Amino acid sequence: MSSTRPELGWWMWGLVAFAVVVALSLAVTAPADVTLGIAEHQAAATAARVGEIHAQWHAGGVRPLAIFAMFGDLVFIAIYGWGSWIAGRSFLPMGGIVRIIGAVVAASAVVFVLTDYTETLLQLVQLLRDEGSDQLAGIAATARPVKVAAWVVTFLGVIAAWLIRRFAAPTA
């Protein structure tokens, strides 16, 4: 393996941003009368379901927090997506399986950014309008599983490539 070190700084900052966004999302459901959170909004595939979630957020007084959480998600997507892209690309010169994993991570980073921005922006439009849309909710809900899969690939891929590089026998 090459002595080149992987570039993981932005990826790690992306994980910090992820923790902040998760905390904000959990805060939305902190009031006892709010049982539907950001994850349910992401999965809501109809205007009626989005409207039900918005009504609960209004009643619980957490709509402003939900808006803030979604803007926070946009920042997270940028940091984590960029970090995953850089990390994946930094594994390319290392050769072998690490190179392949790096390429998959970099490609998955692009898919993650495109699908998560699609999902989050469509959610945010509905939230700011305070009105659900079957079309927007449907597209957002369709993008969600692809986004999740791409995130898992970037997360596990970076860890796997780092571990393989770190613990592989040195070449002569």
PDB file of N, CA and C in Angstrom, residues 30-100:
ATOM      1  N   ALA A  30     -39.679  16.168  20.976  1.00  0.00           N
ATOM      2  CA  ALA A  30     -39.522  16.240  22.433  1.00  0.00           C
ATOM      3  C   ALA A  30     -40.837  16.494  23.165  1.00  0.00           C
ATOM      4  N   PRO A  31     -41.707  17.390  22.675  1.00  0.00           N
ATOM      5  CA  PRO A  31     -42.988  17.576  23.376  1.00  0.00           C
ATOM      6  C   PRO A  31     -43.812  16.283  23.330  1.00  0.00           C
ATOM      7  N   ALA A  32     -44.487  15.984  24.405  1.00  0.00           N
ATOM      8  CA  ALA A  32     -45.252  14.734  24.498  1.00  0.00           C
ATOM      9  C   ALA A  32     -46.324  14.609  23.419  1.00  0.00           C
ATOM     10  N   ASP A  33     -46.874  15.745  22.978  1.00  0.00           N
ATOM     11  CA  ASP A  33     -47.953  15.690  21.987  1.00  0.00           C
ATOM     12  C   ASP A  33     -47.448  15.650  20.545  1.00  0.00           C
ATOM     13  N   VAL A  34     -46.131  15.609  20.350  1.00  0.00           N
ATOM     14  CA  VAL A  34     -45.570  15.527  19.000  1.00  0.00           C
ATOM     15  C   VAL A  34     -44.921  14.161  18.838  1.00  0.00           C
ATOM     16  N   THR A  35     -45.589  13.307  18.078  1.00  0.00           N
ATOM     17  CA  THR A  35     -45.087  11.945  17.872  1.00  0.00           C
ATOM     18  C   THR A  35     -44.542  11.740  16.460  1.00  0.00           C
ATOM     19  N   LEU A  36     -44.785  12.702  15.589  1.00  0.00           N
ATOM     20  CA  LEU A  36     -44.335  12.601  14.200  1.00  0.00           C
ATOM     21  C   LEU A  36     -43.178  13.571  13.986  1.00  0.00           C
ATOM     22  N   GLY A  37     -42.036  13.045  13.589  1.00  0.00           N
ATOM     23  CA  GLY A  37     -40.841  13.871  13.454  1.00  0.00           C
ATOM     24  C   GLY A  37     -40.379  14.030  12.024  1.00  0.00           C
ATOM     25  N   ILE A  38     -39.130  14.443  11.904  1.00  0.00           N
ATOM     26  CA  ILE A  38     -38.518  14.676  10.592  1.00  0.00           C
ATOM     27  C   ILE A  38     -38.488  13.386   9.772  1.00  0.00           C
ATOM     28  N   ALA A  39     -38.179  12.260  10.409  1.00  0.00           N
ATOM     29  CA  ALA A  39     -38.123  10.985   9.677  1.00  0.00           C
ATOM     30  C   ALA A  39     -39.482  10.647   9.067  1.00  0.00           C
ATOM     31  N   GLU A  40     -40.548  10.910   9.808  1.00  0.00           N
ATOM     32  CA  GLU A  40     -41.886  10.659   9.270  1.00  0.00           C
ATOM     33  C   GLU A  40     -42.198  11.614   8.114  1.00  0.00           C
ATOM     34  N   HIS A  41     -41.716  12.836   8.222  1.00  0.00           N
ATOM     35  CA  HIS A  41     -41.909  13.805   7.134  1.00  0.00           C
ATOM     36  C   HIS A  41     -41.163  13.338   5.887  1.00  0.00           C
ATOM     37  N   GLN A  42     -39.967  12.791   6.080  1.00  0.00           N
ATOM     38  CA  GLN A  42     -39.188  12.277   4.951  1.00  0.00           C
ATOM     39  C   GLN A  42     -39.913  11.124   4.264  1.00  0.00           C
ATOM     40  N   ALA A  43     -40.561  10.286   5.049  1.00  0.00           N
ATOM     41  CA  ALA A  43     -41.234   9.108   4.509  1.00  0.00           C
ATOM     42  C   ALA A  43     -42.649   9.401   4.009  1.00  0.00           C
ATOM     43  N   ALA A  44     -43.188  10.565   4.360  1.00  0.00           N
ATOM     44  CA  ALA A  44     -44.562  10.912   3.971  1.00  0.00           C
ATOM     45  C   ALA A  44     -44.656  11.010   2.453  1.00  0.00           C
ATOM     46  N   ALA A  45     -45.439  10.150   1.860  1.00  0.00           N
ATOM     47  CA  ALA A  45     -45.522  10.106   0.399  1.00  0.00           C
ATOM     48  C   ALA A  45     -46.759  10.787  -0.161  1.00  0.00           C
ATOM     49  N   THR A  46     -47.575  11.368   0.727  1.00  0.00           N
ATOM     50  CA  THR A  46     -48.798  12.030   0.269  1.00  0.00           C
ATOM     51  C   THR A  46     -48.956  13.386   0.933  1.00  0.00           C
ATOM     52  N   ALA A  47     -49.708  14.243   0.289  1.00  0.00           N
ATOM     53  CA  ALA A  47     -49.999  15.567   0.838  1.00  0.00           C
ATOM     54  C   ALA A  47     -50.777  15.440   2.143  1.00  0.00           C
ATOM     55  N   ALA A  48     -51.664  14.461   2.221  1.00  0.00           N
ATOM     56  CA  ALA A  48     -52.460  14.272   3.433  1.00  0.00           C
ATOM     57  C   ALA A  48     -51.564  13.941   4.623  1.00  0.00           C
ATOM     58  N   ARG A  49     -50.600  13.069   4.420  1.00  0.00           N
ATOM     59  CA  ARG A  49     -49.685  12.703   5.516  1.00  0.00           C
ATOM     60  C   ARG A  49     -48.823  13.897   5.918  1.00  0.00           C
ATOM     61  N   VAL A  50     -48.335  14.639   4.932  1.00  0.00           N
ATOM     62  CA  VAL A  50     -47.549  15.841   5.225  1.00  0.00           C
ATOM     63  C   VAL A  50     -48.399  16.826   6.019  1.00  0.00           C
ATOM     64  N   GLY A  51     -49.657  17.009   5.622  1.00  0.00           N
ATOM     65  CA  GLY A  51     -50.561  17.906   6.340  1.00  0.00           C
ATOM     66  C   GLY A  51     -50.788  17.469   7.778  1.00  0.00           C
ATOM     67  N   GLU A  52     -50.908  16.171   7.995  1.00  0.00           N
ATOM     68  CA  GLU A  52     -51.073  15.634   9.355  1.00  0.00           C
ATOM     69  C   GLU A  52     -49.845  15.961  10.212  1.00  0.00           C
ATOM     70  N   ILE A  53     -48.668  15.792   9.630  1.00  0.00           N
ATOM     71  CA  ILE A  53     -47.423  16.084  10.355  1.00  0.00           C
ATOM     72  C   ILE A  53     -47.325  17.579  10.664  1.00  0.00           C
ATOM     73  N   HIS A  54     -47.611  18.416   9.664  1.00  0.00           N
ATOM     74  CA  HIS A  54     -47.565  19.870   9.877  1.00  0.00           C
ATOM     75  C   HIS A  54     -48.538  20.299  10.964  1.00  0.00           C
ATOM     76  N   ALA A  55     -49.728  19.724  10.968  1.00  0.00           N
ATOM     77  CA  ALA A  55     -50.729  20.084  11.987  1.00  0.00           C
ATOM     78  C   ALA A  55     -50.211  19.732  13.388  1.00  0.00           C
ATOM     79  N   GLN A  56     -49.564  18.577  13.498  1.00  0.00           N
ATOM     80  CA  GLN A  56     -49.020  18.193  14.800  1.00  0.00           C
ATOM     81  C   GLN A  56     -47.879  19.113  15.219  1.00  0.00           C
ATOM     82  N   TRP A  57     -47.054  19.510  14.268  1.00  0.00           N
ATOM     83  CA  TRP A  57     -45.950  20.422  14.590  1.00  0.00           C
ATOM     84  C   TRP A  57     -46.473  21.796  15.016  1.00  0.00           C
ATOM     85  N   HIS A  58     -47.530  22.262  14.347  1.00  0.00           N
ATOM     86  CA  HIS A  58     -48.151  23.531  14.759  1.00  0.00           C
ATOM     87  C   HIS A  58     -48.689  23.420  16.181  1.00  0.00           C
ATOM     88  N   ALA A  59     -49.449  22.363  16.434  1.00  0.00           N
ATOM     89  CA  ALA A  59     -50.064  22.181  17.757  1.00  0.00           C
ATOM     90  C   ALA A  59     -49.007  22.052  18.850  1.00  0.00           C
ATOM     91  N   GLY A  60     -47.895  21.422  18.530  1.00  0.00           N
ATOM     92  CA  GLY A  60     -46.827  21.237  19.513  1.00  0.00           C
ATOM     93  C   GLY A  60     -45.867  22.407  19.603  1.00  0.00           C
ATOM     94  N   GLY A  61     -46.035  23.397  18.723  1.00  0.00           N
ATOM     95  CA  GLY A  61     -45.176  24.577  18.738  1.00  0.00           C
ATOM     96  C   GLY A  61     -43.756  24.329  18.251  1.00  0.00           C
ATOM     97  N   VAL A  62     -43.553  23.270  17.427  1.00  0.00           N
ATOM     98  CA  VAL A  62     -42.195  22.921  16.986  1.00  0.00           C
ATOM     99  C   VAL A  62     -41.949  23.194  15.502  1.00  0.00           C
ATOM    100  N   ARG A  63     -42.888  23.822  14.831  1.00  0.00           N
ATOM    101  CA  ARG A  63     -42.693  24.104  13.407  1.00  0.00           C
ATOM    102  C   ARG A  63     -41.416  24.899  13.147  1.00  0.00           C
ATOM    103  N   PRO A  64     -41.146  25.987  13.904  1.00  0.00           N
ATOM    104  CA  PRO A  64     -39.887  26.714  13.661  1.00  0.00           C
ATOM    105  C   PRO A  64     -38.649  25.833  13.857  1.00  0.00           C
ATOM    106  N   LEU A  65     -38.693  24.959  14.842  1.00  0.00           N
ATOM    107  CA  LEU A  65     -37.572  24.050  15.070  1.00  0.00           C
ATOM    108  C   LEU A  65     -37.420  23.072  13.905  1.00  0.00           C
ATOM    109  N   ALA A  66     -38.533  22.605  13.364  1.00  0.00           N
ATOM    110  CA  ALA A  66     -38.483  21.698  12.211  1.00  0.00           C
ATOM    111  C   ALA A  66     -37.867  22.402  11.001  1.00  0.00           C
ATOM    112  N   ILE A  67     -38.228  23.653  10.797  1.00  0.00           N
ATOM    113  CA  ILE A  67     -37.635  24.425   9.697  1.00  0.00           C
ATOM    114  C   ILE A  67     -36.131  24.566   9.912  1.00  0.00           C
ATOM    115  N   PHE A  68     -35.738  24.909  11.124  1.00  0.00           N
ATOM    116  CA  PHE A  68     -34.315  25.043  11.457  1.00  0.00           C
ATOM    117  C   PHE A  68     -33.586  23.718  11.237  1.00  0.00           C
ATOM    118  N   ALA A  69     -34.213  22.616  11.647  1.00  0.00           N
ATOM    119  CA  ALA A  69     -33.596  21.292  11.468  1.00  0.00           C
ATOM    120  C   ALA A  69     -33.395  20.974   9.989  1.00  0.00           C
ATOM    121  N   MET A  70     -34.358  21.351   9.160  1.00  0.00           N
ATOM    122  CA  MET A  70     -34.224  21.078   7.722  1.00  0.00           C
ATOM    123  C   MET A  70     -33.138  21.944   7.090  1.00  0.00           C
ATOM    124  N   PHE A  71     -33.025  23.185   7.516  1.00  0.00           N
ATOM    125  CA  PHE A  71     -31.913  24.008   7.023  1.00  0.00           C
ATOM    126  C   PHE A  71     -30.577  23.422   7.496  1.00  0.00           C
ATOM    127  N   GLY A  72     -30.560  22.937   8.739  1.00  0.00           N
ATOM    128  CA  GLY A  72     -29.367  22.267   9.248  1.00  0.00           C
ATOM    129  C   GLY A  72     -29.017  21.042   8.426  1.00  0.00           C
ATOM    130  N   ASP A  73     -30.036  20.326   7.980  1.00  0.00           N
ATOM    131  CA  ASP A  73     -29.814  19.145   7.141  1.00  0.00           C
ATOM    132  C   ASP A  73     -29.143  19.540   5.827  1.00  0.00           C
ATOM    133  N   LEU A  74     -29.527  20.679   5.271  1.00  0.00           N
ATOM    134  CA  LEU A  74     -28.893  21.139   4.027  1.00  0.00           C
ATOM    135  C   LEU A  74     -27.397  21.382   4.229  1.00  0.00           C
ATOM    136  N   VAL A  75     -27.042  21.924   5.383  1.00  0.00           N
ATOM    137  CA  VAL A  75     -25.626  22.152   5.698  1.00  0.00           C
ATOM    138  C   VAL A  75     -24.908  20.811   5.880  1.00  0.00           C
ATOM    139  N   PHE A  76     -25.543  19.898   6.617  1.00  0.00           N
ATOM    140  CA  PHE A  76     -24.966  18.566   6.813  1.00  0.00           C
ATOM    141  C   PHE A  76     -24.696  17.881   5.481  1.00  0.00           C
ATOM    142  N   ILE A  77     -25.667  17.917   4.579  1.00  0.00           N
ATOM    143  CA  ILE A  77     -25.516  17.249   3.281  1.00  0.00           C
ATOM    144  C   ILE A  77     -24.265  17.758   2.567  1.00  0.00           C
ATOM    145  N   ALA A  78     -24.070  19.068   2.584  1.00  0.00           N
ATOM    146  CA  ALA A  78     -22.900  19.648   1.918  1.00  0.00           C
ATOM    147  C   ALA A  78     -21.598  19.173   2.556  1.00  0.00           C
ATOM    148  N   ILE A  79     -21.529  19.243   3.873  1.00  0.00           N
ATOM    149  CA  ILE A  79     -20.280  18.872   4.564  1.00  0.00           C
ATOM    150  C   ILE A  79     -19.998  17.381   4.411  1.00  0.00           C
ATOM    151  N   TYR A  80     -20.993  16.552   4.701  1.00  0.00           N
ATOM    152  CA  TYR A  80     -20.784  15.107   4.649  1.00  0.00           C
ATOM    153  C   TYR A  80     -20.561  14.635   3.207  1.00  0.00           C
ATOM    154  N   GLY A  81     -21.343  15.172   2.285  1.00  0.00           N
ATOM    155  CA  GLY A  81     -21.178  14.776   0.881  1.00  0.00           C
ATOM    156  C   GLY A  81     -19.800  15.124   0.358  1.00  0.00           C
ATOM    157  N   TRP A  82     -19.357  16.355   0.631  1.00  0.00           N
ATOM    158  CA  TRP A  82     -18.023  16.792   0.214  1.00  0.00           C
ATOM    159  C   TRP A  82     -16.949  15.935   0.891  1.00  0.00           C
ATOM    160  N   GLY A  83     -17.126  15.695   2.172  1.00  0.00           N
ATOM    161  CA  GLY A  83     -16.160  14.891   2.915  1.00  0.00           C
ATOM    162  C   GLY A  83     -16.075  13.466   2.402  1.00  0.00           C
ATOM    163  N   SER A  84     -17.211  12.880   2.055  1.00  0.00           N
ATOM    164  CA  SER A  84     -17.226  11.517   1.522  1.00  0.00           C
ATOM    165  C   SER A  84     -16.562  11.470   0.149  1.00  0.00           C
ATOM    166  N   TRP A  85     -16.820  12.484  -0.668  1.00  0.00           N
ATOM    167  CA  TRP A  85     -16.200  12.571  -1.990  1.00  0.00           C
ATOM    168  C   TRP A  85     -14.676  12.651  -1.847  1.00  0.00           C
ATOM    169  N   ILE A  86     -14.217  13.555  -0.991  1.00  0.00           N
ATOM    170  CA  ILE A  86     -12.773  13.719  -0.785  1.00  0.00           C
ATOM    171  C   ILE A  86     -12.162  12.442  -0.221  1.00  0.00           C
ATOM    172  N   ALA A  87     -12.819  11.840   0.776  1.00  0.00           N
ATOM    173  CA  ALA A  87     -12.297  10.614   1.382  1.00  0.00           C
ATOM    174  C   ALA A  87     -12.202   9.504   0.335  1.00  0.00           C
ATOM    175  N   GLY A  88     -13.267   9.316  -0.416  1.00  0.00           N
ATOM    176  CA  GLY A  88     -13.255   8.278  -1.456  1.00  0.00           C
ATOM    177  C   GLY A  88     -12.150   8.504  -2.460  1.00  0.00           C
ATOM    178  N   ARG A  89     -12.028   9.726  -2.930  1.00  0.00           N
ATOM    179  CA  ARG A  89     -10.976  10.047  -3.908  1.00  0.00           C
ATOM    180  C   ARG A  89      -9.584   9.867  -3.306  1.00  0.00           C
ATOM    181  N   SER A  90      -9.435  10.115  -2.008  1.00  0.00           N
ATOM    182  CA  SER A  90      -8.108   9.996  -1.392  1.00  0.00           C
ATOM    183  C   SER A  90      -7.651   8.542  -1.287  1.00  0.00           C
ATOM    184  N   PHE A  91      -8.580   7.605  -1.378  1.00  0.00           N
ATOM    185  CA  PHE A  91      -8.208   6.189  -1.344  1.00  0.00           C
ATOM    186  C   PHE A  91      -7.787   5.664  -2.725  1.00  0.00           C
ATOM    187  N   LEU A  92      -8.095   6.390  -3.781  1.00  0.00           N
ATOM    188  CA  LEU A  92      -7.813   5.916  -5.138  1.00  0.00           C
ATOM    189  C   LEU A  92      -6.336   5.620  -5.400  1.00  0.00           C
ATOM    190  N   PRO A  93      -5.405   6.470  -4.968  1.00  0.00           N
ATOM    191  CA  PRO A  93      -3.992   6.179  -5.267  1.00  0.00           C
ATOM    192  C   PRO A  93      -3.420   4.997  -4.480  1.00  0.00           C
ATOM    193  N   MET A  94      -4.177   4.461  -3.565  1.00  0.00           N
ATOM    194  CA  MET A  94      -3.649   3.415  -2.692  1.00  0.00           C
ATOM    195  C   MET A  94      -3.712   2.029  -3.313  1.00  0.00           C
ATOM    196  N   GLY A  95      -4.400   1.883  -4.409  1.00  0.00           N
ATOM    197  CA  GLY A  95      -4.417   0.633  -5.151  1.00  0.00           C
ATOM    198  C   GLY A  95      -5.246  -0.467  -4.521  1.00  0.00           C
ATOM    199  N   GLY A  96      -5.374  -1.558  -5.267  1.00  0.00           N
ATOM    200  CA  GLY A  96      -6.057  -2.756  -4.789  1.00  0.00           C
ATOM    201  C   GLY A  96      -7.510  -2.520  -4.413  1.00  0.00           C
ATOM    202  N   ILE A  97      -7.945  -3.288  -3.437  1.00  0.00           N
ATOM    203  CA  ILE A  97      -9.333  -3.214  -2.980  1.00  0.00           C
ATOM    204  C   ILE A  97      -9.650  -1.846  -2.378  1.00  0.00           C
ATOM    205  N   VAL A  98      -8.660  -1.214  -1.774  1.00  0.00           N
ATOM    206  CA  VAL A  98      -8.872   0.118  -1.195  1.00  0.00           C
ATOM    207  C   VAL A  98      -9.228   1.107  -2.303  1.00  0.00           C
ATOM    208  N   ARG A  99      -8.587   0.983  -3.438  1.00  0.00           N
ATOM    209  CA  ARG A  99      -8.897   1.842  -4.586  1.00  0.00           C
ATOM    210  C   ARG A  99     -10.341   1.630  -5.051  1.00  0.00           C
ATOM    211  N   ILE A 100     -10.755   0.374  -5.126  1.00  0.00           N
ATOM    212  CA  ILE A 100     -12.119   0.059  -5.565  1.00  0.00           C
ATOM    213  C   ILE A 100     -13.136   0.614  -4.576  1.00  0.00           C
TER     214      ILE A 100
END
